Amino acid sequence: MSKTKILDWFTVNSESLSVEKILFVLGISLLLGAVIFITYRLSYTGVSYNSRFNAGNVVIVLITSVIMLMISSNMAISLGMVGALSIVRFRTAIKDPADTIYIFWAIVEGLCVGAQIYKLAVVSTIFIAAVLLALSYYAVLQKKYLIIIRGTKDVDLEQVRGVLEAYYPKPGVRASNYIGERCEIICEVSAHQEMKTEAVEALRNCPHVNGVNWLLEMGERIG
């Protein structure tokens, strides 16, 4: 192999990128990004849905596909991209750890489409979307509530536990704080439906209980 051919191999790929091919790759990326967008919207169970973050996942798929096309078409660019991407630092904090799943998912699908492995990209997108939707459906069915009971220090913890056991299986006590003449007890219960008002009223009728609050537990955040 001559020196000229070796240099051509590093600078220009033997298979040139046509406009039709680029548009086809971007079209597939957009369709898979739409699947990720819809999956995130349907499976989101947090407090505040962020539409800008969800739309960003679609753009991530497109950008990653373009990067893969550049790398596959030019060896010199691929070597430069390795150095350029190695110095990039993202310092934006992600509030919900589950969002990292969708970011990584979008990057992986972009890599698959950019590498023109369409079968793997389509099948993996559909499969992962089905898994995430199934897990979100299970999370909705299995709700967890935190019950905060405030009263005097004479509140009987075992009586509180007995009242909760009449409505929910295996209630747990997360914390009990006693400050002077006051106390605060935090309990956790699991349910397949909304919080029962009868249970709240039964707790309020317990001796020495002044107030009862309940919160829906949502992972690391409560809302």
mmCIF file with all atom_site columns, C-alpha atoms in Angstrom:
data_model
loop_
_atom_site.group_PDB
_atom_site.id
_atom_site.type_symbol
_atom_site.label_atom_id
_atom_site.label_alt_id
_atom_site.label_comp_id
_atom_site.label_asym_id
_atom_site.label_entity_id
_atom_site.label_seq_id
_atom_site.pdbx_PDB_ins_code
_atom_site.Cartn_x
_atom_site.Cartn_y
_atom_site.Cartn_z
_atom_site.occupancy
_atom_site.B_iso_or_equiv
_atom_site.pdbx_formal_charge
_atom_site.auth_seq_id
_atom_site.auth_comp_id
_atom_site.auth_asym_id
_atom_site.auth_atom_id
_atom_site.pdbx_PDB_model_num
ATOM 1   C CA . MET A 1 1   ? 0.000   0.000  0.000  1.00 0.00 ? 1   MET A CA 1
ATOM 2   C CA . SER A 1 2   ? 1.397   3.348  -1.045 1.00 0.00 ? 2   SER A CA 1
ATOM 3   C CA . LYS A 1 3   ? 1.861   6.357  1.209  1.00 0.00 ? 3   LYS A CA 1
ATOM 4   C CA . THR A 1 4   ? -0.901  8.247  -0.625 1.00 0.00 ? 4   THR A CA 1
ATOM 5   C CA . LYS A 1 5   ? -3.427  5.475  -0.084 1.00 0.00 ? 5   LYS A CA 1
ATOM 6   C CA . ILE A 1 6   ? -2.549  5.285  3.602  1.00 0.00 ? 6   ILE A CA 1
ATOM 7   C CA . LEU A 1 7   ? -3.126  9.028  4.000  1.00 0.00 ? 7   LEU A CA 1
ATOM 8   C CA . ASP A 1 8   ? -6.414  8.788  2.079  1.00 0.00 ? 8   ASP A CA 1
ATOM 9   C CA . TRP A 1 9   ? -7.563  5.999  4.394  1.00 0.00 ? 9   TRP A CA 1
ATOM 10  C CA . PHE A 1 10  ? -6.998  8.257  7.430  1.00 0.00 ? 10  PHE A CA 1
ATOM 11  C CA . THR A 1 11  ? -8.715  11.301 5.931  1.00 0.00 ? 11  THR A CA 1
ATOM 12  C CA . VAL A 1 12  ? -11.566 10.012 3.773  1.00 0.00 ? 12  VAL A CA 1
ATOM 13  C CA . ASN A 1 13  ? -13.691 6.933  4.252  1.00 0.00 ? 13  ASN A CA 1
ATOM 14  C CA . SER A 1 14  ? -14.211 4.754  1.200  1.00 0.00 ? 14  SER A CA 1
ATOM 15  C CA . GLU A 1 15  ? -17.980 5.022  1.655  1.00 0.00 ? 15  GLU A CA 1
ATOM 16  C CA . SER A 1 16  ? -18.988 8.674  1.300  1.00 0.00 ? 16  SER A CA 1
ATOM 17  C CA . LEU A 1 17  ? -21.974 10.000 3.240  1.00 0.00 ? 17  LEU A CA 1
ATOM 18  C CA . SER A 1 18  ? -24.781 11.017 0.936  1.00 0.00 ? 18  SER A CA 1
ATOM 19  C CA . VAL A 1 19  ? -27.501 13.464 1.908  1.00 0.00 ? 19  VAL A CA 1
ATOM 20  C CA . GLU A 1 20  ? -30.112 10.699 1.694  1.00 0.00 ? 20  GLU A CA 1
ATOM 21  C CA . LYS A 1 21  ? -28.116 8.523  4.066  1.00 0.00 ? 21  LYS A CA 1
ATOM 22  C CA . ILE A 1 22  ? -27.641 11.340 6.567  1.00 0.00 ? 22  ILE A CA 1
ATOM 23  C CA . LEU A 1 23  ? -31.355 12.178 6.515  1.00 0.00 ? 23  LEU A CA 1
ATOM 24  C CA . PHE A 1 24  ? -32.234 8.509  6.922  1.00 0.00 ? 24  PHE A CA 1
ATOM 25  C CA . VAL A 1 25  ? -29.991 8.173  9.991  1.00 0.00 ? 25  VAL A CA 1
ATOM 26  C CA . LEU A 1 26  ? -31.396 11.364 11.503 1.00 0.00 ? 26  LEU A CA 1
ATOM 27  C CA . GLY A 1 27  ? -34.937 10.197 10.773 1.00 0.00 ? 27  GLY A CA 1
ATOM 28  C CA . ILE A 1 28  ? -34.375 6.888  12.596 1.00 0.00 ? 28  ILE A CA 1
ATOM 29  C CA . SER A 1 29  ? -32.774 8.795  15.464 1.00 0.00 ? 29  SER A CA 1
ATOM 30  C CA . LEU A 1 30  ? -35.765 11.113 15.670 1.00 0.00 ? 30  LEU A CA 1
ATOM 31  C CA . LEU A 1 31  ? -38.209 8.190  15.791 1.00 0.00 ? 31  LEU A CA 1
ATOM 32  C CA . LEU A 1 32  ? -36.255 6.436  18.541 1.00 0.00 ? 32  LEU A CA 1
ATOM 33  C CA . GLY A 1 33  ? -35.932 9.734  20.400 1.00 0.00 ? 33  GLY A CA 1
ATOM 34  C CA . ALA A 1 34  ? -39.717 10.089 20.194 1.00 0.00 ? 34  ALA A CA 1
ATOM 35  C CA . VAL A 1 35  ? -40.091 6.658  21.806 1.00 0.00 ? 35  VAL A CA 1
ATOM 36  C CA . ILE A 1 36  ? -37.784 7.753  24.628 1.00 0.00 ? 36  ILE A CA 1
ATOM 37  C CA . PHE A 1 37  ? -39.755 11.002 24.955 1.00 0.00 ? 37  PHE A CA 1
ATOM 38  C CA . ILE A 1 38  ? -43.102 9.199  25.238 1.00 0.00 ? 38  ILE A CA 1
ATOM 39  C CA . THR A 1 39  ? -41.702 6.587  27.637 1.00 0.00 ? 39  THR A CA 1
ATOM 40  C CA . TYR A 1 40  ? -40.331 9.245  29.971 1.00 0.00 ? 40  TYR A CA 1
ATOM 41  C CA . ARG A 1 41  ? -43.623 11.152 29.887 1.00 0.00 ? 41  ARG A CA 1
ATOM 42  C CA . LEU A 1 42  ? -45.727 8.078  30.653 1.00 0.00 ? 42  LEU A CA 1
ATOM 43  C CA . SER A 1 43  ? -43.428 6.582  33.285 1.00 0.00 ? 43  SER A CA 1
ATOM 44  C CA . TYR A 1 44  ? -42.595 9.788  35.174 1.00 0.00 ? 44  TYR A CA 1
ATOM 45  C CA . THR A 1 45  ? -43.753 9.617  38.788 1.00 0.00 ? 45  THR A CA 1
ATOM 46  C CA . GLY A 1 46  ? -41.866 12.554 40.292 1.00 0.00 ? 46  GLY A CA 1
ATOM 47  C CA . VAL A 1 47  ? -43.184 15.809 41.688 1.00 0.00 ? 47  VAL A CA 1
ATOM 48  C CA . SER A 1 48  ? -42.484 18.207 38.811 1.00 0.00 ? 48  SER A CA 1
ATOM 49  C CA . TYR A 1 49  ? -42.317 16.967 35.212 1.00 0.00 ? 49  TYR A CA 1
ATOM 50  C CA . ASN A 1 50  ? -39.557 18.719 33.241 1.00 0.00 ? 50  ASN A CA 1
ATOM 51  C CA . SER A 1 51  ? -40.536 18.921 29.563 1.00 0.00 ? 51  SER A CA 1
ATOM 52  C CA . ARG A 1 52  ? -37.244 20.614 28.612 1.00 0.00 ? 52  ARG A CA 1
ATOM 53  C CA . PHE A 1 53  ? -35.236 17.689 29.999 1.00 0.00 ? 53  PHE A CA 1
ATOM 54  C CA . ASN A 1 54  ? -37.446 15.236 28.135 1.00 0.00 ? 54  ASN A CA 1
ATOM 55  C CA . ALA A 1 55  ? -37.031 17.127 24.862 1.00 0.00 ? 55  ALA A CA 1
ATOM 56  C CA . GLY A 1 56  ? -33.291 17.203 25.514 1.00 0.00 ? 56  GLY A CA 1
ATOM 57  C CA . ASN A 1 57  ? -33.218 13.400 25.402 1.00 0.00 ? 57  ASN A CA 1
ATOM 58  C CA . VAL A 1 58  ? -34.433 13.518 21.805 1.00 0.00 ? 58  VAL A CA 1
ATOM 59  C CA . VAL A 1 59  ? -31.711 15.989 20.884 1.00 0.00 ? 59  VAL A CA 1
ATOM 60  C CA . ILE A 1 60  ? -29.089 13.801 22.593 1.00 0.00 ? 60  ILE A CA 1
ATOM 61  C CA . VAL A 1 61  ? -30.010 10.907 20.286 1.00 0.00 ? 61  VAL A CA 1
ATOM 62  C CA . LEU A 1 62  ? -29.655 13.148 17.226 1.00 0.00 ? 62  LEU A CA 1
ATOM 63  C CA . ILE A 1 63  ? -26.332 14.671 18.324 1.00 0.00 ? 63  ILE A CA 1
ATOM 64  C CA . THR A 1 64  ? -24.828 11.300 19.227 1.00 0.00 ? 64  THR A CA 1
ATOM 65  C CA . SER A 1 65  ? -25.852 9.917  15.842 1.00 0.00 ? 65  SER A CA 1
ATOM 66  C CA . VAL A 1 66  ? -24.111 12.827 14.088 1.00 0.00 ? 66  VAL A CA 1
ATOM 67  C CA . ILE A 1 67  ? -20.959 12.258 16.147 1.00 0.00 ? 67  ILE A CA 1
ATOM 68  C CA . MET A 1 68  ? -20.915 8.582  15.166 1.00 0.00 ? 68  MET A CA 1
ATOM 69  C CA . LEU A 1 69  ? -21.343 9.492  11.505 1.00 0.00 ? 69  LEU A CA 1
ATOM 70  C CA . MET A 1 70  ? -18.380 11.852 11.723 1.00 0.00 ? 70  MET A CA 1
ATOM 71  C CA . ILE A 1 71  ? -16.217 9.220  13.390 1.00 0.00 ? 71  ILE A CA 1
ATOM 72  C CA . SER A 1 72  ? -17.141 6.551  10.846 1.00 0.00 ? 72  SER A CA 1
ATOM 73  C CA . SER A 1 73  ? -16.484 8.817  7.842  1.00 0.00 ? 73  SER A CA 1
ATOM 74  C CA . ASN A 1 74  ? -13.111 10.266 8.817  1.00 0.00 ? 74  ASN A CA 1
ATOM 75  C CA . MET A 1 75  ? -10.357 8.640  10.871 1.00 0.00 ? 75  MET A CA 1
ATOM 76  C CA . ALA A 1 76  ? -8.627  11.938 11.626 1.00 0.00 ? 76  ALA A CA 1
ATOM 77  C CA . ILE A 1 77  ? -11.854 13.402 13.000 1.00 0.00 ? 77  ILE A CA 1
ATOM 78  C CA . SER A 1 78  ? -12.424 10.317 15.157 1.00 0.00 ? 78  SER A CA 1
ATOM 79  C CA . LEU A 1 79  ? -9.004  10.739 16.774 1.00 0.00 ? 79  LEU A CA 1
ATOM 80  C CA . GLY A 1 80  ? -9.698  14.432 17.351 1.00 0.00 ? 80  GLY A CA 1
ATOM 81  C CA . MET A 1 81  ? -13.121 13.713 18.837 1.00 0.00 ? 81  MET A CA 1
ATOM 82  C CA . VAL A 1 82  ? -11.572 11.398 21.422 1.00 0.00 ? 82  VAL A CA 1
ATOM 83  C CA . GLY A 1 83  ? -9.371  14.222 22.665 1.00 0.00 ? 83  GLY A CA 1
ATOM 84  C CA . ALA A 1 84  ? -12.099 16.845 22.447 1.00 0.00 ? 84  ALA A CA 1
ATOM 85  C CA . LEU A 1 85  ? -14.703 14.838 24.356 1.00 0.00 ? 85  LEU A CA 1
ATOM 86  C CA . SER A 1 86  ? -12.190 13.832 27.028 1.00 0.00 ? 86  SER A CA 1
ATOM 87  C CA . ILE A 1 87  ? -11.893 17.441 28.217 1.00 0.00 ? 87  ILE A CA 1
ATOM 88  C CA . VAL A 1 88  ? -15.639 18.095 28.372 1.00 0.00 ? 88  VAL A CA 1
ATOM 89  C CA . ARG A 1 89  ? -17.017 18.327 31.896 1.00 0.00 ? 89  ARG A CA 1
ATOM 90  C CA . PHE A 1 90  ? -20.719 18.514 32.752 1.00 0.00 ? 90  PHE A CA 1
ATOM 91  C CA . ARG A 1 91  ? -21.352 20.005 36.175 1.00 0.00 ? 91  ARG A CA 1
ATOM 92  C CA . THR A 1 92  ? -25.144 20.307 36.075 1.00 0.00 ? 92  THR A CA 1
ATOM 93  C CA . ALA A 1 93  ? -26.616 18.393 39.006 1.00 0.00 ? 93  ALA A CA 1
ATOM 94  C CA . ILE A 1 94  ? -29.290 15.849 38.139 1.00 0.00 ? 94  ILE A CA 1
ATOM 95  C CA . LYS A 1 95  ? -32.071 16.086 40.724 1.00 0.00 ? 95  LYS A CA 1
ATOM 96  C CA . ASP A 1 96  ? -33.648 12.702 40.051 1.00 0.00 ? 96  ASP A CA 1
ATOM 97  C CA . PRO A 1 97  ? -31.198 9.772  39.771 1.00 0.00 ? 97  PRO A CA 1
ATOM 98  C CA . ALA A 1 98  ? -33.674 8.040  37.454 1.00 0.00 ? 98  ALA A CA 1
ATOM 99  C CA . ASP A 1 99  ? -33.033 10.773 34.851 1.00 0.00 ? 99  ASP A CA 1
ATOM 100 C CA . THR A 1 100 ? -29.527 9.413  34.313 1.00 0.00 ? 100 THR A CA 1
ATOM 101 C CA . ILE A 1 101 ? -31.129 6.245  32.947 1.00 0.00 ? 101 ILE A CA 1
ATOM 102 C CA . TYR A 1 102 ? -32.798 8.192  30.147 1.00 0.00 ? 102 TYR A CA 1
ATOM 103 C CA . ILE A 1 103 ? -29.667 10.211 29.381 1.00 0.00 ? 103 ILE A CA 1
ATOM 104 C CA . PHE A 1 104 ? -27.593 7.041  29.072 1.00 0.00 ? 104 PHE A CA 1
ATOM 105 C CA . TRP A 1 105 ? -30.387 5.376  27.079 1.00 0.00 ? 105 TRP A CA 1
ATOM 106 C CA . ALA A 1 106 ? -30.488 8.277  24.609 1.00 0.00 ? 106 ALA A CA 1
ATOM 107 C CA . ILE A 1 107 ? -26.692 8.178  24.172 1.00 0.00 ? 107 ILE A CA 1
ATOM 108 C CA . VAL A 1 108 ? -26.637 4.418  23.582 1.00 0.00 ? 108 VAL A CA 1
ATOM 109 C CA . GLU A 1 109 ? -29.409 4.535  20.982 1.00 0.00 ? 109 GLU A CA 1
ATOM 110 C CA . GLY A 1 110 ? -27.661 7.418  19.249 1.00 0.00 ? 110 GLY A CA 1
ATOM 111 C CA . LEU A 1 111 ? -24.483 5.348  19.089 1.00 0.00 ? 111 LEU A CA 1
ATOM 112 C CA . CYS A 1 112 ? -26.375 2.399  17.605 1.00 0.00 ? 112 CYS A CA 1
ATOM 113 C CA . VAL A 1 113 ? -28.085 4.469  14.933 1.00 0.00 ? 113 VAL A CA 1
ATOM 114 C CA . GLY A 1 114 ? -24.919 6.410  14.115 1.00 0.00 ? 114 GLY A CA 1
ATOM 115 C CA . ALA A 1 115 ? -23.078 3.120  13.708 1.00 0.00 ? 115 ALA A CA 1
ATOM 116 C CA . GLN A 1 116 ? -25.947 2.038  11.412 1.00 0.00 ? 116 GLN A CA 1
ATOM 117 C CA . ILE A 1 117 ? -26.881 -0.962 13.557 1.00 0.00 ? 117 ILE A CA 1
ATOM 118 C CA . TYR A 1 118 ? -30.578 -0.293 13.044 1.00 0.00 ? 118 TYR A CA 1
ATOM 119 C CA . LYS A 1 119 ? -31.925 -3.660 14.149 1.00 0.00 ? 119 LYS A CA 1
ATOM 120 C CA . LEU A 1 120 ? -30.182 -3.444 17.531 1.00 0.00 ? 120 LEU A CA 1
ATOM 121 C CA . ALA A 1 121 ? -31.307 0.161  17.974 1.00 0.00 ? 121 ALA A CA 1
ATOM 122 C CA . VAL A 1 122 ? -34.985 -0.515 17.227 1.00 0.00 ? 122 VAL A CA 1
ATOM 123 C CA . VAL A 1 123 ? -35.268 -3.772 19.196 1.00 0.00 ? 123 VAL A CA 1
ATOM 124 C CA . SER A 1 124 ? -33.406 -2.420 22.235 1.00 0.00 ? 124 SER A CA 1
ATOM 125 C CA . THR A 1 125 ? -35.473 0.786  22.274 1.00 0.00 ? 125 THR A CA 1
ATOM 126 C CA . ILE A 1 126 ? -38.762 -1.104 22.241 1.00 0.00 ? 126 ILE A CA 1
ATOM 127 C CA . PHE A 1 127 ? -37.589 -3.597 24.862 1.00 0.00 ? 127 PHE A CA 1
ATOM 128 C CA . ILE A 1 128 ? -36.194 -0.967 27.259 1.00 0.00 ? 128 ILE A CA 1
ATOM 129 C CA . ALA A 1 129 ? -39.322 1.177  26.854 1.00 0.00 ? 129 ALA A CA 1
ATOM 130 C CA . ALA A 1 130 ? -41.513 -1.801 27.767 1.00 0.00 ? 130 ALA A CA 1
ATOM 131 C CA . VAL A 1 131 ? -39.388 -2.560 30.847 1.00 0.00 ? 131 VAL A CA 1
ATOM 132 C CA . LEU A 1 132 ? -39.466 1.050  32.077 1.00 0.00 ? 132 LEU A CA 1
ATOM 133 C CA . LEU A 1 133 ? -43.231 1.322  31.577 1.00 0.00 ? 133 LEU A CA 1
ATOM 134 C CA . ALA A 1 134 ? -43.793 -1.958 33.429 1.00 0.00 ? 134 ALA A CA 1
ATOM 135 C CA . LEU A 1 135 ? -41.612 -0.833 36.340 1.00 0.00 ? 135 LEU A CA 1
ATOM 136 C CA . SER A 1 136 ? -43.382 2.535  36.557 1.00 0.00 ? 136 SER A CA 1
ATOM 137 C CA . TYR A 1 137 ? -46.768 0.756  36.555 1.00 0.00 ? 137 TYR A CA 1
ATOM 138 C CA . TYR A 1 138 ? -45.627 -1.443 39.445 1.00 0.00 ? 138 TYR A CA 1
ATOM 139 C CA . ALA A 1 139 ? -44.375 1.619  41.342 1.00 0.00 ? 139 ALA A CA 1
ATOM 140 C CA . VAL A 1 140 ? -47.784 3.281  40.948 1.00 0.00 ? 140 VAL A CA 1
ATOM 141 C CA . LEU A 1 141 ? -49.580 0.185  42.242 1.00 0.00 ? 141 LEU A CA 1
ATOM 142 C CA . GLN A 1 142 ? -47.283 -0.222 45.235 1.00 0.00 ? 142 GLN A CA 1
ATOM 143 C CA . LYS A 1 143 ? -47.596 3.156  46.937 1.00 0.00 ? 143 LYS A CA 1
ATOM 144 C CA . LYS A 1 144 ? -45.801 4.035  50.148 1.00 0.00 ? 144 LYS A CA 1
ATOM 145 C CA . TYR A 1 145 ? -47.038 6.599  52.631 1.00 0.00 ? 145 TYR A CA 1
ATOM 146 C CA . LEU A 1 146 ? -45.312 8.332  55.515 1.00 0.00 ? 146 LEU A CA 1
ATOM 147 C CA . ILE A 1 147 ? -47.592 9.047  58.454 1.00 0.00 ? 147 ILE A CA 1
ATOM 148 C CA . ILE A 1 148 ? -46.428 11.725 60.886 1.00 0.00 ? 148 ILE A CA 1
ATOM 149 C CA . ILE A 1 149 ? -48.108 11.569 64.296 1.00 0.00 ? 149 ILE A CA 1
ATOM 150 C CA . ARG A 1 150 ? -47.649 14.446 66.739 1.00 0.00 ? 150 ARG A CA 1
ATOM 151 C CA . GLY A 1 151 ? -48.726 14.477 70.342 1.00 0.00 ? 151 GLY A CA 1
ATOM 152 C CA . THR A 1 152 ? -47.527 14.409 73.929 1.00 0.00 ? 152 THR A CA 1
ATOM 153 C CA . LYS A 1 153 ? -44.832 12.121 75.260 1.00 0.00 ? 153 LYS A CA 1
ATOM 154 C CA . ASP A 1 154 ? -47.542 9.783  76.599 1.00 0.00 ? 154 ASP A CA 1
ATOM 155 C CA . VAL A 1 155 ? -48.513 8.546  73.120 1.00 0.00 ? 155 VAL A CA 1
ATOM 156 C CA . ASP A 1 156 ? -48.479 4.734  73.127 1.00 0.00 ? 156 ASP A CA 1
ATOM 157 C CA . LEU A 1 157 ? -46.339 3.551  70.216 1.00 0.00 ? 157 LEU A CA 1
ATOM 158 C CA . GLU A 1 158 ? -47.735 0.021  70.339 1.00 0.00 ? 158 GLU A CA 1
ATOM 159 C CA . GLN A 1 159 ? -51.284 1.363  70.205 1.00 0.00 ? 159 GLN A CA 1
ATOM 160 C CA . VAL A 1 160 ? -50.406 3.417  67.143 1.00 0.00 ? 160 VAL A CA 1
ATOM 161 C CA . ARG A 1 161 ? -48.889 0.359  65.510 1.00 0.00 ? 161 ARG A CA 1
ATOM 162 C CA . GLY A 1 162 ? -52.014 -1.660 66.314 1.00 0.00 ? 162 GLY A CA 1
ATOM 163 C CA . VAL A 1 163 ? -54.282 0.939  64.710 1.00 0.00 ? 163 VAL A CA 1
ATOM 164 C CA . LEU A 1 164 ? -52.202 0.904  61.524 1.00 0.00 ? 164 LEU A CA 1
ATOM 165 C CA . GLU A 1 165 ? -52.154 -2.907 61.379 1.00 0.00 ? 165 GLU A CA 1
ATOM 166 C CA . ALA A 1 166 ? -55.956 -2.856 61.216 1.00 0.00 ? 166 ALA A CA 1
ATOM 167 C CA . TYR A 1 167 ? -55.754 -1.042 57.853 1.00 0.00 ? 167 TYR A CA 1
ATOM 168 C CA . TYR A 1 168 ? -52.322 -1.853 56.386 1.00 0.00 ? 168 TYR A CA 1
ATOM 169 C CA . PRO A 1 169 ? -50.136 -4.987 56.520 1.00 0.00 ? 169 PRO A CA 1
ATOM 170 C CA . LYS A 1 170 ? -46.793 -4.739 58.286 1.00 0.00 ? 170 LYS A CA 1
ATOM 171 C CA . PRO A 1 171 ? -46.580 -1.022 59.107 1.00 0.00 ? 171 PRO A CA 1
ATOM 172 C CA . GLY A 1 172 ? -43.119 0.178  60.041 1.00 0.00 ? 172 GLY A CA 1
ATOM 173 C CA . VAL A 1 173 ? -41.864 2.876  62.398 1.00 0.00 ? 173 VAL A CA 1
ATOM 174 C CA . ARG A 1 174 ? -39.146 4.972  60.793 1.00 0.00 ? 174 ARG A CA 1
ATOM 175 C CA . ALA A 1 175 ? -38.464 7.370  63.631 1.00 0.00 ? 175 ALA A CA 1
ATOM 176 C CA . SER A 1 176 ? -39.760 8.515  66.993 1.00 0.00 ? 176 SER A CA 1
ATOM 177 C CA . ASN A 1 177 ? -38.582 11.818 68.451 1.00 0.00 ? 177 ASN A CA 1
ATOM 178 C CA . TYR A 1 178 ? -39.260 13.020 71.994 1.00 0.00 ? 178 TYR A CA 1
ATOM 179 C CA . ILE A 1 179 ? -38.614 16.658 72.842 1.00 0.00 ? 179 ILE A CA 1
ATOM 180 C CA . GLY A 1 180 ? -39.730 17.699 76.312 1.00 0.00 ? 180 GLY A CA 1
ATOM 181 C CA . GLU A 1 181 ? -43.439 17.039 76.648 1.00 0.00 ? 181 GLU A CA 1
ATOM 182 C CA . ARG A 1 182 ? -43.930 16.512 72.910 1.00 0.00 ? 182 ARG A CA 1
ATOM 183 C CA . CYS A 1 183 ? -43.275 13.584 70.618 1.00 0.00 ? 183 CYS A CA 1
ATOM 184 C CA . GLU A 1 184 ? -43.276 12.933 66.884 1.00 0.00 ? 184 GLU A CA 1
ATOM 185 C CA . ILE A 1 185 ? -43.644 9.447  65.403 1.00 0.00 ? 185 ILE A CA 1
ATOM 186 C CA . ILE A 1 186 ? -43.030 8.722  61.710 1.00 0.00 ? 186 ILE A CA 1
ATOM 187 C CA . CYS A 1 187 ? -44.526 5.504  60.345 1.00 0.00 ? 187 CYS A CA 1
ATOM 188 C CA . GLU A 1 188 ? -44.430 3.940  56.864 1.00 0.00 ? 188 GLU A CA 1
ATOM 189 C CA . VAL A 1 189 ? -47.176 1.863  55.256 1.00 0.00 ? 189 VAL A CA 1
ATOM 190 C CA . SER A 1 190 ? -47.612 0.268  51.826 1.00 0.00 ? 190 SER A CA 1
ATOM 191 C CA . ALA A 1 191 ? -50.911 0.283  49.951 1.00 0.00 ? 191 ALA A CA 1
ATOM 192 C CA . HIS A 1 192 ? -52.379 -0.432 46.535 1.00 0.00 ? 192 HIS A CA 1
ATOM 193 C CA . GLN A 1 193 ? -54.763 2.511  46.731 1.00 0.00 ? 193 GLN A CA 1
ATOM 194 C CA . GLU A 1 194 ? -55.031 6.000  48.155 1.00 0.00 ? 194 GLU A CA 1
ATOM 195 C CA . MET A 1 195 ? -54.558 6.693  51.847 1.00 0.00 ? 195 MET A CA 1
ATOM 196 C CA . LYS A 1 196 ? -57.642 5.706  53.845 1.00 0.00 ? 196 LYS A CA 1
ATOM 197 C CA . THR A 1 197 ? -59.298 8.527  55.771 1.00 0.00 ? 197 THR A CA 1
ATOM 198 C CA . GLU A 1 198 ? -60.573 5.972  58.274 1.00 0.00 ? 198 GLU A CA 1
ATOM 199 C CA . ALA A 1 199 ? -57.004 5.171  59.290 1.00 0.00 ? 199 ALA A CA 1
ATOM 200 C CA . VAL A 1 200 ? -56.204 8.850  59.770 1.00 0.00 ? 200 VAL A CA 1
ATOM 201 C CA . GLU A 1 201 ? -59.296 9.375  61.908 1.00 0.00 ? 201 GLU A CA 1
ATOM 202 C CA . ALA A 1 202 ? -58.480 6.293  63.999 1.00 0.00 ? 202 ALA A CA 1
ATOM 203 C CA . LEU A 1 203 ? -55.014 7.657  64.698 1.00 0.00 ? 203 LEU A CA 1
ATOM 204 C CA . ARG A 1 204 ? -56.406 11.045 65.655 1.00 0.00 ? 204 ARG A CA 1
ATOM 205 C CA . ASN A 1 205 ? -58.706 9.372  68.173 1.00 0.00 ? 205 ASN A CA 1
ATOM 206 C CA . CYS A 1 206 ? -55.783 7.718  69.945 1.00 0.00 ? 206 CYS A CA 1
ATOM 207 C CA . PRO A 1 207 ? -55.102 9.143  73.418 1.00 0.00 ? 207 PRO A CA 1
ATOM 208 C CA . HIS A 1 208 ? -52.587 12.018 73.619 1.00 0.00 ? 208 HIS A CA 1
ATOM 209 C CA . VAL A 1 209 ? -52.447 12.439 69.789 1.00 0.00 ? 209 VAL A CA 1
ATOM 210 C CA . ASN A 1 210 ? -52.791 16.066 68.680 1.00 0.00 ? 210 ASN A CA 1
ATOM 211 C CA . GLY A 1 211 ? -52.349 15.805 64.912 1.00 0.00 ? 211 GLY A CA 1
ATOM 212 C CA . VAL A 1 212 ? -51.745 13.384 62.041 1.00 0.00 ? 212 VAL A CA 1
ATOM 213 C CA . ASN A 1 213 ? -50.198 14.183 58.657 1.00 0.00 ? 213 ASN A CA 1
ATOM 214 C CA . TRP A 1 214 ? -49.606 11.787 55.778 1.00 0.00 ? 214 TRP A CA 1
ATOM 215 C CA . LEU A 1 215 ? -47.323 12.115 52.761 1.00 0.00 ? 215 LEU A CA 1
ATOM 216 C CA . LEU A 1 216 ? -46.896 10.075 49.615 1.00 0.00 ? 216 LEU A CA 1
ATOM 217 C CA . GLU A 1 217 ? -43.326 8.831  49.448 1.00 0.00 ? 217 GLU A CA 1
ATOM 218 C CA . MET A 1 218 ? -41.750 9.130  45.985 1.00 0.00 ? 218 MET A CA 1
ATOM 219 C CA . GLY A 1 219 ? -38.221 7.753  46.024 1.00 0.00 ? 219 GLY A CA 1
ATOM 220 C CA . GLU A 1 220 ? -35.807 10.356 47.421 1.00 0.00 ? 220 GLU A CA 1
ATOM 221 C CA . ARG A 1 221 ? -38.431 13.077 47.260 1.00 0.00 ? 221 ARG A CA 1
ATOM 222 C CA . ILE A 1 222 ? -41.756 13.381 49.007 1.00 0.00 ? 222 ILE A CA 1
ATOM 223 C CA . GLY A 1 223 ? -44.790 15.038 47.497 1.00 0.00 ? 223 GLY A CA 1
#
